[in-house]
PDB file of C-alpha atoms and ligand atoms in Angstrom:
ATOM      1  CA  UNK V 125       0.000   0.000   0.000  1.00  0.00           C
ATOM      2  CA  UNK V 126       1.230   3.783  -0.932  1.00  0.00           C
ATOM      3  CA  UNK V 127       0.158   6.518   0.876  1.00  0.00           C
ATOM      4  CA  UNK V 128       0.298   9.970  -0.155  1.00  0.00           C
ATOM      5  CA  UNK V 129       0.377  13.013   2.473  1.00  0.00           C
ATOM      6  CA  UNK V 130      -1.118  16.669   1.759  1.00  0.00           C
ATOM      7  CA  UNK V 131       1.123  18.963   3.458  1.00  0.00           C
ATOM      8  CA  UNK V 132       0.181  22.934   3.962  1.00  0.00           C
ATOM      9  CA  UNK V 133       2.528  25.607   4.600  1.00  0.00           C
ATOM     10  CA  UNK V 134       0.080  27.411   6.500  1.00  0.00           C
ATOM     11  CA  UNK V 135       0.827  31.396   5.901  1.00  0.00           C
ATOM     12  CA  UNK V 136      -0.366  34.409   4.701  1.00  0.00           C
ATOM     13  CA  UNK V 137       1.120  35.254   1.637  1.00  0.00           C
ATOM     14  CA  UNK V 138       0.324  39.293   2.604  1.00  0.00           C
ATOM     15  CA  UNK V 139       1.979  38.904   5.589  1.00  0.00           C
ATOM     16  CA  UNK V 140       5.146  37.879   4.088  1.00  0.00           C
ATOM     17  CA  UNK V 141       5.091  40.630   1.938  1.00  0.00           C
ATOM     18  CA  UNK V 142       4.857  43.047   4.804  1.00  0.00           C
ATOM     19  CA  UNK V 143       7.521  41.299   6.471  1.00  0.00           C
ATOM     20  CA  UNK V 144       9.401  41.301   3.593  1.00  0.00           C
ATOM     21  CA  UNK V 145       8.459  45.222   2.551  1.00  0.00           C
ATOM     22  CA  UNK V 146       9.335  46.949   6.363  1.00  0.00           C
ATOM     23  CA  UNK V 147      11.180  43.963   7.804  1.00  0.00           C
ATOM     24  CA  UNK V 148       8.786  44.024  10.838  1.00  0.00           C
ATOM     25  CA  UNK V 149       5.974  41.558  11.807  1.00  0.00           C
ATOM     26  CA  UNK V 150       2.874  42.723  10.605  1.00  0.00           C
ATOM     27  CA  UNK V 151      -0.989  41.831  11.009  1.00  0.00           C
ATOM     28  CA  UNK V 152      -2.493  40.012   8.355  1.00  0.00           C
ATOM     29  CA  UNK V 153      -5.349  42.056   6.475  1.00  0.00           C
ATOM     30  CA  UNK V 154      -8.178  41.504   3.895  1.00  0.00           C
ATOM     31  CA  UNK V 155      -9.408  38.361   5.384  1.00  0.00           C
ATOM     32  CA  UNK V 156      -7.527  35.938   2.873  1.00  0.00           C
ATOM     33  CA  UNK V 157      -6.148  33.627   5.112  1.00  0.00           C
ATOM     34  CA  UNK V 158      -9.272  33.075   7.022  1.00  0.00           C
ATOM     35  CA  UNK V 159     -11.161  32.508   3.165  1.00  0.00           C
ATOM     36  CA  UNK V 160      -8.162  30.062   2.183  1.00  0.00           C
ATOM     37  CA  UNK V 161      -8.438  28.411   5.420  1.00  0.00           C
ATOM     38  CA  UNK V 162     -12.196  27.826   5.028  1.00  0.00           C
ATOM     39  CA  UNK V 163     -12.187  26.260   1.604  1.00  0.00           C
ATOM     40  CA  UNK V 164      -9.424  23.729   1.946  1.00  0.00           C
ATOM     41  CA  UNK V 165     -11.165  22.317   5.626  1.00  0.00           C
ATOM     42  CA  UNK V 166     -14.280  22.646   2.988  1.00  0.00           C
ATOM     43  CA  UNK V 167     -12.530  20.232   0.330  1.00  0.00           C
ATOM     44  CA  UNK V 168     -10.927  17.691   3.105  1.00  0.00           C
ATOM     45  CA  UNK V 169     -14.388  17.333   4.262  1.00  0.00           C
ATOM     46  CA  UNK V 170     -15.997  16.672   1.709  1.00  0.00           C
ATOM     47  CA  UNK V 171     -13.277  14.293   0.344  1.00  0.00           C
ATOM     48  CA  UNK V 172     -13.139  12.800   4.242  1.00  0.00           C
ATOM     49  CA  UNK V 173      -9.789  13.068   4.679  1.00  0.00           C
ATOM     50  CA  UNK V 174      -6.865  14.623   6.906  1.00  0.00           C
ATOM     51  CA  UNK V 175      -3.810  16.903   5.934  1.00  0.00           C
ATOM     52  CA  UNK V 176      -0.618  17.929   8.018  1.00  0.00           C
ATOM     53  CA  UNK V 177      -0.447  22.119   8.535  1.00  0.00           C
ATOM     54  CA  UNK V 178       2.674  23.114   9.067  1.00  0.00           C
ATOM     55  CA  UNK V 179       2.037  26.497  10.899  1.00  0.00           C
ATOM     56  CA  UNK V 180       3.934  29.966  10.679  1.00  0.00           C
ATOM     57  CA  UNK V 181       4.350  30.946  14.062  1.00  0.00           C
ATOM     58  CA  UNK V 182       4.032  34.752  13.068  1.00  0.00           C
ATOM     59  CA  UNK V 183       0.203  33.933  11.359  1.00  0.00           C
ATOM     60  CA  UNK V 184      -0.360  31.995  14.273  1.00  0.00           C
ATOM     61  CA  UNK V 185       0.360  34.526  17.016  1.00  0.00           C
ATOM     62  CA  UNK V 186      -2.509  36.922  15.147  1.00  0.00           C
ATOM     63  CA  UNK V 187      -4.760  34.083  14.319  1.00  0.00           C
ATOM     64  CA  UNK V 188      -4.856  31.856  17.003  1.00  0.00           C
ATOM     65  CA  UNK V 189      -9.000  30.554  16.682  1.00  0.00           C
ATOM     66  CA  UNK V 190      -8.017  29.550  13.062  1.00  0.00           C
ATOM     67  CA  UNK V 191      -5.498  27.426  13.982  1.00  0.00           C
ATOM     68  CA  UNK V 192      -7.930  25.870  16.559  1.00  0.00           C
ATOM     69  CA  UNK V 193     -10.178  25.122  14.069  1.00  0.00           C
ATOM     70  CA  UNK V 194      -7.999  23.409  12.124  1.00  0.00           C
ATOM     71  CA  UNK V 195      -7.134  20.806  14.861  1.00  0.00           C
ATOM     72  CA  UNK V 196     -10.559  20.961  15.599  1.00  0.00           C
ATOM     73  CA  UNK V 197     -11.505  19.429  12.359  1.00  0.00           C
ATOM     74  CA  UNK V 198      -8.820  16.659  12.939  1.00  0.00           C
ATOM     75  CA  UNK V 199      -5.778  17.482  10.611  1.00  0.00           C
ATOM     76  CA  UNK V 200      -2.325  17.222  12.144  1.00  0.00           C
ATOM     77  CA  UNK V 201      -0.621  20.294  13.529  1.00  0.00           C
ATOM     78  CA  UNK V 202       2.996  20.910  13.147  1.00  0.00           C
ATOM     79  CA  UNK V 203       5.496  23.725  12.670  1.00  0.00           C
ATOM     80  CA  UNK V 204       6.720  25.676   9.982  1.00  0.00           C
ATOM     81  CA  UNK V 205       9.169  28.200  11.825  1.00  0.00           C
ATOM     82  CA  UNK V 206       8.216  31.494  13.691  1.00  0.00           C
ATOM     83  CA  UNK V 207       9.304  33.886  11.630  1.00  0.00           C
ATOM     84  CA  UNK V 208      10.039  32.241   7.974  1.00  0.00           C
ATOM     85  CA  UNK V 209      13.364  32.312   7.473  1.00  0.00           C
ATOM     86  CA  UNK V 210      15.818  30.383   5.511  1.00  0.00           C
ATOM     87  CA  UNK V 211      17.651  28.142   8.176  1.00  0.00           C
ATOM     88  CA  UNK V 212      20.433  28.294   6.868  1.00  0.00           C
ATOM     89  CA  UNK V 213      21.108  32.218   7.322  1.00  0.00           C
ATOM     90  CA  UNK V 214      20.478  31.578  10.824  1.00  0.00           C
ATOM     91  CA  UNK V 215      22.929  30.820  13.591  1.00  0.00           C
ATOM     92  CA  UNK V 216      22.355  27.654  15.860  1.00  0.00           C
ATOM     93  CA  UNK V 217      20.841  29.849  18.818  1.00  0.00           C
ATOM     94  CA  UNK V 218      18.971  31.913  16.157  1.00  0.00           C
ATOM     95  CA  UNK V 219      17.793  29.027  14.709  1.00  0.00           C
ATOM     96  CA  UNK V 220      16.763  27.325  18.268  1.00  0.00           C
ATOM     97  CA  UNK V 221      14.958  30.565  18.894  1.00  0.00           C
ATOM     98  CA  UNK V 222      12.980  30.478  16.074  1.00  0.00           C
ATOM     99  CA  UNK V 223      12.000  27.117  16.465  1.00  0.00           C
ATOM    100  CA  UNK V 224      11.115  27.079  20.099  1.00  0.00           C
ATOM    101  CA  UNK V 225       9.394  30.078  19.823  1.00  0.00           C
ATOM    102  CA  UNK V 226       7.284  28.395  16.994  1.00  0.00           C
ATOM    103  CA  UNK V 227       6.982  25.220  19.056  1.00  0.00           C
ATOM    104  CA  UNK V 228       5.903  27.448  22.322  1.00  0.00           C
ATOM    105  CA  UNK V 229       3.150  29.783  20.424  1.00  0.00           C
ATOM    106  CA  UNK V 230       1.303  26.754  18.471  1.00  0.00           C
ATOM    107  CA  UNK V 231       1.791  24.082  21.348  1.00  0.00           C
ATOM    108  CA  UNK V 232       0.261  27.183  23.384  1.00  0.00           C
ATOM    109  CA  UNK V 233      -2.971  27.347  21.313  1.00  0.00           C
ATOM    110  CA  UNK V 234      -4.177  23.888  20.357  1.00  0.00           C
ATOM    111  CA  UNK V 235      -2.742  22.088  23.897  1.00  0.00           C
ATOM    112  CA  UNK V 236      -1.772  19.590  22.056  1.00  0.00           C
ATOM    113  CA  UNK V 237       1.522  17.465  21.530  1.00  0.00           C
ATOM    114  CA  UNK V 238       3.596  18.628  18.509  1.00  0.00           C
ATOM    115  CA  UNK V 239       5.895  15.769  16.211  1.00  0.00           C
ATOM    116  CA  UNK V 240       6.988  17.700  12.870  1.00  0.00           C
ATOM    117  CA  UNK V 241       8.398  20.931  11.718  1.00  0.00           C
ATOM    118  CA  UNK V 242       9.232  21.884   7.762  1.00  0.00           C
ATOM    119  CA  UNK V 243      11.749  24.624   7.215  1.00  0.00           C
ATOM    120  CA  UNK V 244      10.658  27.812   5.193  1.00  0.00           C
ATOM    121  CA  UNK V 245      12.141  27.741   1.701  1.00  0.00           C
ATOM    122  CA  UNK V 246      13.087  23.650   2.391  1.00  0.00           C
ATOM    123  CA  UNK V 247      16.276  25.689   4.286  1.00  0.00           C
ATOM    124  CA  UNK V 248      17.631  22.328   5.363  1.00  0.00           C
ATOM    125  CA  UNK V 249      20.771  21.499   3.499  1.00  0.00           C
ATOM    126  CA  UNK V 250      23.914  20.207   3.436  1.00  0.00           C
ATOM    127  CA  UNK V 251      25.411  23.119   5.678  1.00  0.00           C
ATOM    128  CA  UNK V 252      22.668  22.803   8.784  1.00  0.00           C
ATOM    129  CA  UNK V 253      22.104  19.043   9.014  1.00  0.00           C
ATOM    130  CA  UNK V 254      22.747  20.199  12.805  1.00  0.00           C
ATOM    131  CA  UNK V 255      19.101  20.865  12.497  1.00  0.00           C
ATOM    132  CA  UNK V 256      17.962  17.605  12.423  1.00  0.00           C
ATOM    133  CA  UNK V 257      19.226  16.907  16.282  1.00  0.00           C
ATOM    134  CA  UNK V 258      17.574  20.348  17.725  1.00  0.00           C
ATOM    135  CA  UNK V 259      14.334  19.279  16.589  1.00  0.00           C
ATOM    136  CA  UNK V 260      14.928  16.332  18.547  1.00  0.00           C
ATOM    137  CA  UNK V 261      16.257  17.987  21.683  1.00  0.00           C
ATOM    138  CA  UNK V 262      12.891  20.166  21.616  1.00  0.00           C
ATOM    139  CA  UNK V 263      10.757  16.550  21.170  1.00  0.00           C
ATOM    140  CA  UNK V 264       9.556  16.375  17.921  1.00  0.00           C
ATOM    141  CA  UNK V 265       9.549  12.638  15.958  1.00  0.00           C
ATOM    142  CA  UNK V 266      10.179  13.982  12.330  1.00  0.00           C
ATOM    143  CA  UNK V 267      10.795  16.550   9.820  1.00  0.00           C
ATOM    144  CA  UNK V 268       9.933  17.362   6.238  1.00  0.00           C
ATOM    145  CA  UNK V 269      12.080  19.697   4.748  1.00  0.00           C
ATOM    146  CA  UNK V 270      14.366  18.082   2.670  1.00  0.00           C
ATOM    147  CA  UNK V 271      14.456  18.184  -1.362  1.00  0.00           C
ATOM    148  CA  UNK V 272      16.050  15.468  -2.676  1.00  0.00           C
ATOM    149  CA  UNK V 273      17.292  17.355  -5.735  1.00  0.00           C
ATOM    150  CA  UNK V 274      18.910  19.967  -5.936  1.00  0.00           C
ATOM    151  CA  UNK V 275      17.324  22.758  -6.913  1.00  0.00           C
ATOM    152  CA  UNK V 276      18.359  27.070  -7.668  1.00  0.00           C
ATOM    153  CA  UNK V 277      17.981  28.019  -3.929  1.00  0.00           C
ATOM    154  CA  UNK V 278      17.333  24.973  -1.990  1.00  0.00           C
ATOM    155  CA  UNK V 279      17.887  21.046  -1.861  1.00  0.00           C
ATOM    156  CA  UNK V 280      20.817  18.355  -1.467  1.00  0.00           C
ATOM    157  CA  UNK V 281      21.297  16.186  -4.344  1.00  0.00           C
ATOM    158  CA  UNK V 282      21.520  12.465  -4.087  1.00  0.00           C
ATOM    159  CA  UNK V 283      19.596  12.786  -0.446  1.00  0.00           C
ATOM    160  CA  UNK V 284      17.564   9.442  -0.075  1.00  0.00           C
ATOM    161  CA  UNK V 285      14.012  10.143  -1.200  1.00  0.00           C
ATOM    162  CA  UNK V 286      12.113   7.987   0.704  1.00  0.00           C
ATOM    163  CA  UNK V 287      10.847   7.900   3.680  1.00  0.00           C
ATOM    164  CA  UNK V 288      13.102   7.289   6.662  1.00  0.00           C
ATOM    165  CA  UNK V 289      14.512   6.654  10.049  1.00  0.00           C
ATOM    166  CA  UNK V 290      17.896   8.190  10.983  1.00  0.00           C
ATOM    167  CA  UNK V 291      20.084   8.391  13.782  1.00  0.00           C
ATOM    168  CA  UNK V 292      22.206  11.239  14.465  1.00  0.00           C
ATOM    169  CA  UNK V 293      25.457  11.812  15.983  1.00  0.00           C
ATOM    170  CA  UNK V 294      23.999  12.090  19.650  1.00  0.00           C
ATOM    171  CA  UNK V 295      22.330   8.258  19.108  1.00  0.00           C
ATOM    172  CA  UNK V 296      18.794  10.457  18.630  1.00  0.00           C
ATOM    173  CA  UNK V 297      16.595   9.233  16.191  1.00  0.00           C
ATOM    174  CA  UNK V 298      14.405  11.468  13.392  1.00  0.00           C
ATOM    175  CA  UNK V 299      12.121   9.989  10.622  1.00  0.00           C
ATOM    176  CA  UNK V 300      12.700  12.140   7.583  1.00  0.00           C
ATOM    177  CA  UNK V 301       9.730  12.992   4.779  1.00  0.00           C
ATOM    178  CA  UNK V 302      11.560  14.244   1.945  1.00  0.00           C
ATOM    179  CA  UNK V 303       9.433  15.929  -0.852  1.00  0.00           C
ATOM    180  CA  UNK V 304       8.307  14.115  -3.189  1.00  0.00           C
ATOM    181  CA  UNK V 305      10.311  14.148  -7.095  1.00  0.00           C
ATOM    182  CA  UNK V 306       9.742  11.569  -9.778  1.00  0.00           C
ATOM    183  CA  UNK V 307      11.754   9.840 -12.246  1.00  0.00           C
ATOM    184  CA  UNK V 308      11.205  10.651 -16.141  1.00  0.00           C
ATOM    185  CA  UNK V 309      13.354  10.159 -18.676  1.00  0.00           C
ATOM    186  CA  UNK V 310      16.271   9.349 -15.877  1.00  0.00           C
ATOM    187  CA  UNK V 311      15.933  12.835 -14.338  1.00  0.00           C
ATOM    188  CA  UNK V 312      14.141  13.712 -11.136  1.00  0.00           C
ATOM    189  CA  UNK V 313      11.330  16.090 -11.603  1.00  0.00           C
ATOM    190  CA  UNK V 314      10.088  18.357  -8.395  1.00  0.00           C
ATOM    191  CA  UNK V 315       6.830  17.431  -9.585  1.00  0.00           C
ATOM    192  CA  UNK V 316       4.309  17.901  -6.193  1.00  0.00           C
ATOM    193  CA  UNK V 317       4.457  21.486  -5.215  1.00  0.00           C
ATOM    194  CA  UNK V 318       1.525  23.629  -5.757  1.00  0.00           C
ATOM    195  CA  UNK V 319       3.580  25.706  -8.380  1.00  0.00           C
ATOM    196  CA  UNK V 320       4.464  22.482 -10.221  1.00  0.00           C
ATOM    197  CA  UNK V 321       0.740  21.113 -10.339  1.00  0.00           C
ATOM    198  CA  UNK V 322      -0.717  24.305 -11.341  1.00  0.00           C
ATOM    199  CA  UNK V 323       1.243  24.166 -14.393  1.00  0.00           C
ATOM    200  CA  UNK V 324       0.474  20.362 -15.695  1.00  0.00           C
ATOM    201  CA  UNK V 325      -2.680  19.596 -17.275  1.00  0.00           C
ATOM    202  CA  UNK V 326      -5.176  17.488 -15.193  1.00  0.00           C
ATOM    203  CA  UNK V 327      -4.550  14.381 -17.014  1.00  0.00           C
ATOM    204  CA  UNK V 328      -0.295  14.478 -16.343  1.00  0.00           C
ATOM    205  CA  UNK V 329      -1.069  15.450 -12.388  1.00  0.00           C
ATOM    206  CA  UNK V 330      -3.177  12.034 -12.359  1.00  0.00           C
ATOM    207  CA  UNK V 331      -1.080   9.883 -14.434  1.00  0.00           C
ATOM    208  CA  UNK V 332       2.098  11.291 -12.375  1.00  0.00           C
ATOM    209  CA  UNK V 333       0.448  10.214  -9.008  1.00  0.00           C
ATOM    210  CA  UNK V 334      -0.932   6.694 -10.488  1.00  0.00           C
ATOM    211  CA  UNK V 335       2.735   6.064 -11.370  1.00  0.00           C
ATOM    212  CA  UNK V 336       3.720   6.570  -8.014  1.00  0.00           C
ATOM    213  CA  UNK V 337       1.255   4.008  -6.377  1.00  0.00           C
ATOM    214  CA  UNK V 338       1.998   1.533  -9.523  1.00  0.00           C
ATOM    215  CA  UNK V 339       5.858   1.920  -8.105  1.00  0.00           C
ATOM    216  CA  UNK V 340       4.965   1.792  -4.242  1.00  0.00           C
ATOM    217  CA  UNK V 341       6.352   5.276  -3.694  1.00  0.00           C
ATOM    218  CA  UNK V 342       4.607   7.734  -1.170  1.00  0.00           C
ATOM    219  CA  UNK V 343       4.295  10.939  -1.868  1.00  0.00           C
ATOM    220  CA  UNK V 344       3.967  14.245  -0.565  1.00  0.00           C
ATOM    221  CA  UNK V 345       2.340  16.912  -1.657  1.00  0.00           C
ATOM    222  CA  UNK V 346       3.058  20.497  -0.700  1.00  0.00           C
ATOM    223  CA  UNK V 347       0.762  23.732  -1.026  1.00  0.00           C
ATOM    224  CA  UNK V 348      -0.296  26.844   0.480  1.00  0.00           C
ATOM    225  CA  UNK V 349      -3.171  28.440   1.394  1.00  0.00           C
ATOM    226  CA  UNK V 350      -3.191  31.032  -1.418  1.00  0.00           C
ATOM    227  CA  UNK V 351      -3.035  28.220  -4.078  1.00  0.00           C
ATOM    228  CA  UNK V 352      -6.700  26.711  -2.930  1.00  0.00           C
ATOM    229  CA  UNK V 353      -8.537  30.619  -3.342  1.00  0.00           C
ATOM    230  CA  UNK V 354     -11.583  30.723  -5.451  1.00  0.00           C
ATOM    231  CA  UNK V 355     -11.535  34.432  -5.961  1.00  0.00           C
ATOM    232  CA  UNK V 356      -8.711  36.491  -7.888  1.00  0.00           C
ATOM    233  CA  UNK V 357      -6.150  37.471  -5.776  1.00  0.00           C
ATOM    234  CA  UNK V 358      -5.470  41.239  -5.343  1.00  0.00           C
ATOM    235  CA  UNK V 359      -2.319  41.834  -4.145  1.00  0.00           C
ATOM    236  CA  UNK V 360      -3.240  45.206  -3.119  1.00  0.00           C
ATOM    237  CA  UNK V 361      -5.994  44.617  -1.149  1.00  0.00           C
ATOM    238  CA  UNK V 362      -3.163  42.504   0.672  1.00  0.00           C
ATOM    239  CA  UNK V 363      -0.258  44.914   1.120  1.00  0.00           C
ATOM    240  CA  UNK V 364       0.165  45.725   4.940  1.00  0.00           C
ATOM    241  CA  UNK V 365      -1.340  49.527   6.382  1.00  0.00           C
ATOM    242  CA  UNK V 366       1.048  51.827   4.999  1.00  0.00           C
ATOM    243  CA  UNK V 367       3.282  50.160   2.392  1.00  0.00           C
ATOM    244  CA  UNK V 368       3.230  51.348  -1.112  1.00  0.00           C
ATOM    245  CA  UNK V 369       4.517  49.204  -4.156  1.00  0.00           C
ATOM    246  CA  UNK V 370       4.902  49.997  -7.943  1.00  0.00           C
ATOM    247  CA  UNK V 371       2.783  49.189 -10.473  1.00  0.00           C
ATOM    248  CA  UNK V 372       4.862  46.892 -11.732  1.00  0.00           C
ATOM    249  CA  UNK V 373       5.471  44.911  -9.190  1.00  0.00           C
ATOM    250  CA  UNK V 374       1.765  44.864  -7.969  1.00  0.00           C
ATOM    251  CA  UNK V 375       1.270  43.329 -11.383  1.00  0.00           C
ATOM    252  CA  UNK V 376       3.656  40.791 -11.660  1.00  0.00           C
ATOM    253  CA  UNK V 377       2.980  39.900  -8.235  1.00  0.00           C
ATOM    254  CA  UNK V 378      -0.736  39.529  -9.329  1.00  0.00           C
ATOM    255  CA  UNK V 379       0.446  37.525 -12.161  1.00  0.00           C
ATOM    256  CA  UNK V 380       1.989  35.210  -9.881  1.00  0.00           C
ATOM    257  CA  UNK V 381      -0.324  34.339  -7.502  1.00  0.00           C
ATOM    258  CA  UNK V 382      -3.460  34.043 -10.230  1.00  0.00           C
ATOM    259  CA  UNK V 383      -1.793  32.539 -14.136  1.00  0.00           C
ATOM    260  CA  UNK V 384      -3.873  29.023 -13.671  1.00  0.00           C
ATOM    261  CA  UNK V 385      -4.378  29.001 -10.125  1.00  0.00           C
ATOM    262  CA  UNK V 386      -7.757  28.685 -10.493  1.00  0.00           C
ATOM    263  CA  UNK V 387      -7.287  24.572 -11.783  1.00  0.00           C
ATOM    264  CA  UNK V 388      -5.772  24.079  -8.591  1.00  0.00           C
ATOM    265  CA  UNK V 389      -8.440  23.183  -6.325  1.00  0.00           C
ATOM    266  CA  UNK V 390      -9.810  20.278  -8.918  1.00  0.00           C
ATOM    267  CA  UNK V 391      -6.699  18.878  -9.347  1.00  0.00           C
ATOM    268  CA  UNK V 392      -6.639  18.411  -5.887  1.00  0.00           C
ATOM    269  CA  UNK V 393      -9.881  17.104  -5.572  1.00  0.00           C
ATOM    270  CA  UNK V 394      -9.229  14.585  -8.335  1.00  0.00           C
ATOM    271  CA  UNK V 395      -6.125  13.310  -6.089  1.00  0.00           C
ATOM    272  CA  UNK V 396      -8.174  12.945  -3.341  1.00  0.00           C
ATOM    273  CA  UNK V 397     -10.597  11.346  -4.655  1.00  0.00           C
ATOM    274  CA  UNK V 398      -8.511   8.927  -6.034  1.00  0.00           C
ATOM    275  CA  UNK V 399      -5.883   8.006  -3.274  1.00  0.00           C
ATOM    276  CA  UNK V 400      -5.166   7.147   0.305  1.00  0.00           C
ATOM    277  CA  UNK V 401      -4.323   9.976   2.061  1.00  0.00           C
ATOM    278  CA  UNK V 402      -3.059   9.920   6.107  1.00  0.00           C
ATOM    279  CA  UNK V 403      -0.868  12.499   7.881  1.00  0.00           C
ATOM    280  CA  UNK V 404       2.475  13.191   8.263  1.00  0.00           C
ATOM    281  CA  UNK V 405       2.748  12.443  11.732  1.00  0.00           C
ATOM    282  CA  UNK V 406       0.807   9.057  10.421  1.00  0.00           C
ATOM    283  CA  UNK V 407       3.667   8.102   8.004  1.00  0.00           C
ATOM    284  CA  UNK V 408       6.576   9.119  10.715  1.00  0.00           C
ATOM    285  CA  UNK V 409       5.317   6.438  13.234  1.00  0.00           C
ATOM    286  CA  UNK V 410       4.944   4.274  10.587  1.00  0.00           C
ATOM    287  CA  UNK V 411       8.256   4.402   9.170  1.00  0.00           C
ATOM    288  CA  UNK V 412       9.391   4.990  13.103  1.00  0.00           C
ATOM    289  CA  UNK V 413       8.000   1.317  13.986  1.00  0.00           C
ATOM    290  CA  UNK V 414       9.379  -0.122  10.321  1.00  0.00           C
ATOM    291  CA  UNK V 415      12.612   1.290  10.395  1.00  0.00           C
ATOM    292  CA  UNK V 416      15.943   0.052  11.139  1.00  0.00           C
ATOM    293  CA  UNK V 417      18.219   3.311  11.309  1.00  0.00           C
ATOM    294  CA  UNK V 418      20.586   4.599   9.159  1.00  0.00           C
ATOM    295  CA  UNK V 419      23.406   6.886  10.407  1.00  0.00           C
ATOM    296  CA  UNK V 420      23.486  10.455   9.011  1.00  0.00           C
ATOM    297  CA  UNK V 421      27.014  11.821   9.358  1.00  0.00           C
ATOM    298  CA  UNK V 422      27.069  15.714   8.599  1.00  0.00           C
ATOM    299  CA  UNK V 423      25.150  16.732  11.586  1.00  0.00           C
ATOM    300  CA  UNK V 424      27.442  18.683  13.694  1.00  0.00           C
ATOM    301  CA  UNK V 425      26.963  22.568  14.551  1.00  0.00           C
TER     302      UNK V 425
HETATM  303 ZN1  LIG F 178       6.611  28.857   3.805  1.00  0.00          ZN
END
C-alpha cells in the first residue's frame, strides 16, 4: 500500500510581503487567510480526509482561533518556523529561537503534543544538518524539509528520497519525509508542489500520481493556502497599512499568484478522490515502527 500526504505551509502570503516590505511583523489584512483556510477544511471534508499544517508561528500569534479550528476538524498540527526564514542564514541559537518560539506559540494554542516541523524555503541542506538533532532535543519525531534534488535556492542532491529513520550523531533518532520528485526520462522532476501542479494539465497530475502508487512510492504533496482561493487574488488589497509598491510589481505579483491558479483546487480534488491519504505524523510512526536506522554523518553545529 502507498500513501500519499497533503502537506500545507500554512501562511499568509500578505503577511510575508509586509515582512518582507518593512522587515517588521505585521498583522495580516483583507481576510484571505481566514477565506483560504475555510475552503481547503471545505474540500478535506468533503473528500473525508486529513492533511498535516505546518504552521507559521508569526500567522499563528494573530490568528490563534483559526489554527484551533484546524485541529478541531482533525488534521495534524505541526510547525513551519516562527518567523520564515531560511535556516540556513540563521545561527544555531537563532535558529533554536525560532523554532522554540514556533513550538511554544502553536503548542500554546491547540494544547496539544507537537511531532513535525518543515523549514521555510526547504532551508535544510547540506550546511545545517545540525538541524535535524535540535528538533529532537525540543521533542519532535520527524521533519519534512528536505528536497532530494537539488534545486536554484534549496535542496541536497543524491539525499535518499524515501521515507526514513535516521540516527544522528547524539544516538537520537528522526524519521525524515523528503518531498516528493519523480523519475522521467532518468531525471528527477520536483513534480508535487503547488507551483508544479498548477502548471500540468489534469490528465499528467493524475497519471504522475498513479505512477507513483503503480511503483509503491509515497508521496507528498506540498501547497499553500493562497493556491486553494476561489476568488482572484489582489495583491493590493493585501499589502500591509502603509506600504506602497509599484505598479509593476503589484502586477507581476498579481500575475503570480493568479496565471492558472484557479485549476488548482480540482486537481486536488481529483487526487483525493482517487488516493489514500493519512498524515504526516501518520507516516513518521509508521516508518518509526518499520525502520531500522541509518546513520546520518554531517550533523554537527
Ligand atoms: Zn513557507
Amino acid at each position: 500500500m502507498t500513501y500519499s500526504t497533503l502537506s500545507i505551509d500554512w501562511e499568509d502570503f500578505g503577511q510575508l510581503l509586509g515582512m518582507y516590505h518593512f522587515k517588521d511583523i505585521t498583522e495580516p489584512v483583507g481576510g484571505a487567510i481566514e477565506r483560504q483556510t475555510k475552503i481547503m477544511l471545505d474540500l478535506l471534508d468533503q473528500t473525508n480526509h486529513k492533511a498535516t499544517f505546518f504552521i507559521l508561528g508569526m500567522l499563528a500569534k494573530y490568528r490563534p482561533a483559526l489554527v484551533k479550528e484546524i485541529a478541531a476538524r482533525g488534521h495534524e498540527i505541526a510547525l513551519h518556523g516562527q518567523n520564515h526564514k531560511a535556516m540556513f542564514t540563521l545561527t544555531p541559537s537563532q535558529a533554536k529561537e525560532d523554532i522554540s518560539q514556533n513550538l511554544d506559540i502553536v503548542s500554546n494554542i491547540t494544547g496539544q503534543k507537537i511531532y513535525g516541523y518543515r523549514a521555510p524555503f526547504f532551508s535544510i541542506n547540506e550546511t545545517n544538518l545540525y538541524l535535524l538533532q535540535l528538533l529532537t532535543e525540543l521533542g519532535l519525531m520527524y521533519d519534512s524539509s528536505i528536497f532530494p534534488k537539488k534545486m536554484p535556492r534549496y535542496g541536497i542532491e543524491g539525499f535518499n528520497d524515501k521515507d526514513a529513520l535516521y540516527i544522528l550523531p547524539d544516538n537520537s533518532q528522526i524519521v525524515e519525509l523528503p518531498l516528493t520528485v519523480a523519475e522521467y526520462f532518468n531525471k528527477k522532476w520536483p513534480v508535487s508542489g503547488g507551483g508544479y501542479i498548477r502548471l500540468m494539465p489534469k490528465a499528467l497530475v493524475n497519471k504522475v500520481f498513479r505512477d507513483f502508487s503503480s511503483r509503491q512510492k509515497n508521496s507528498m504533496i506540498y501547497m499553500h493556502p493562497y493556491e486553494f482561493d476561489t476568488q482572484f487574488i489582489d495583491v493590493r488589497a493585501n499589502y500591509p497599512k502603509g506600504a506602497s509598491y509599484s505598479k509593476f510589481k503589484t502586477l507581476s505579483l498579481n500575475l503570480r499568484w493568479n496565471l492558472f491558479r484557479n485549476s488548482i483546487r480540482g486537481k486536488i480534488k481529483s487526487l483525493l478522490e482517487q488516493h489514500q491519504f493519512i498524515t504526516c505524523l501518520q507516516k513518521a510512526q509508521y516508518v518509526k515502527e518499520n525502520g531500522n536506522g541509518t546513520k546520518l554523518l554531517g550533523c554537527q553545529e
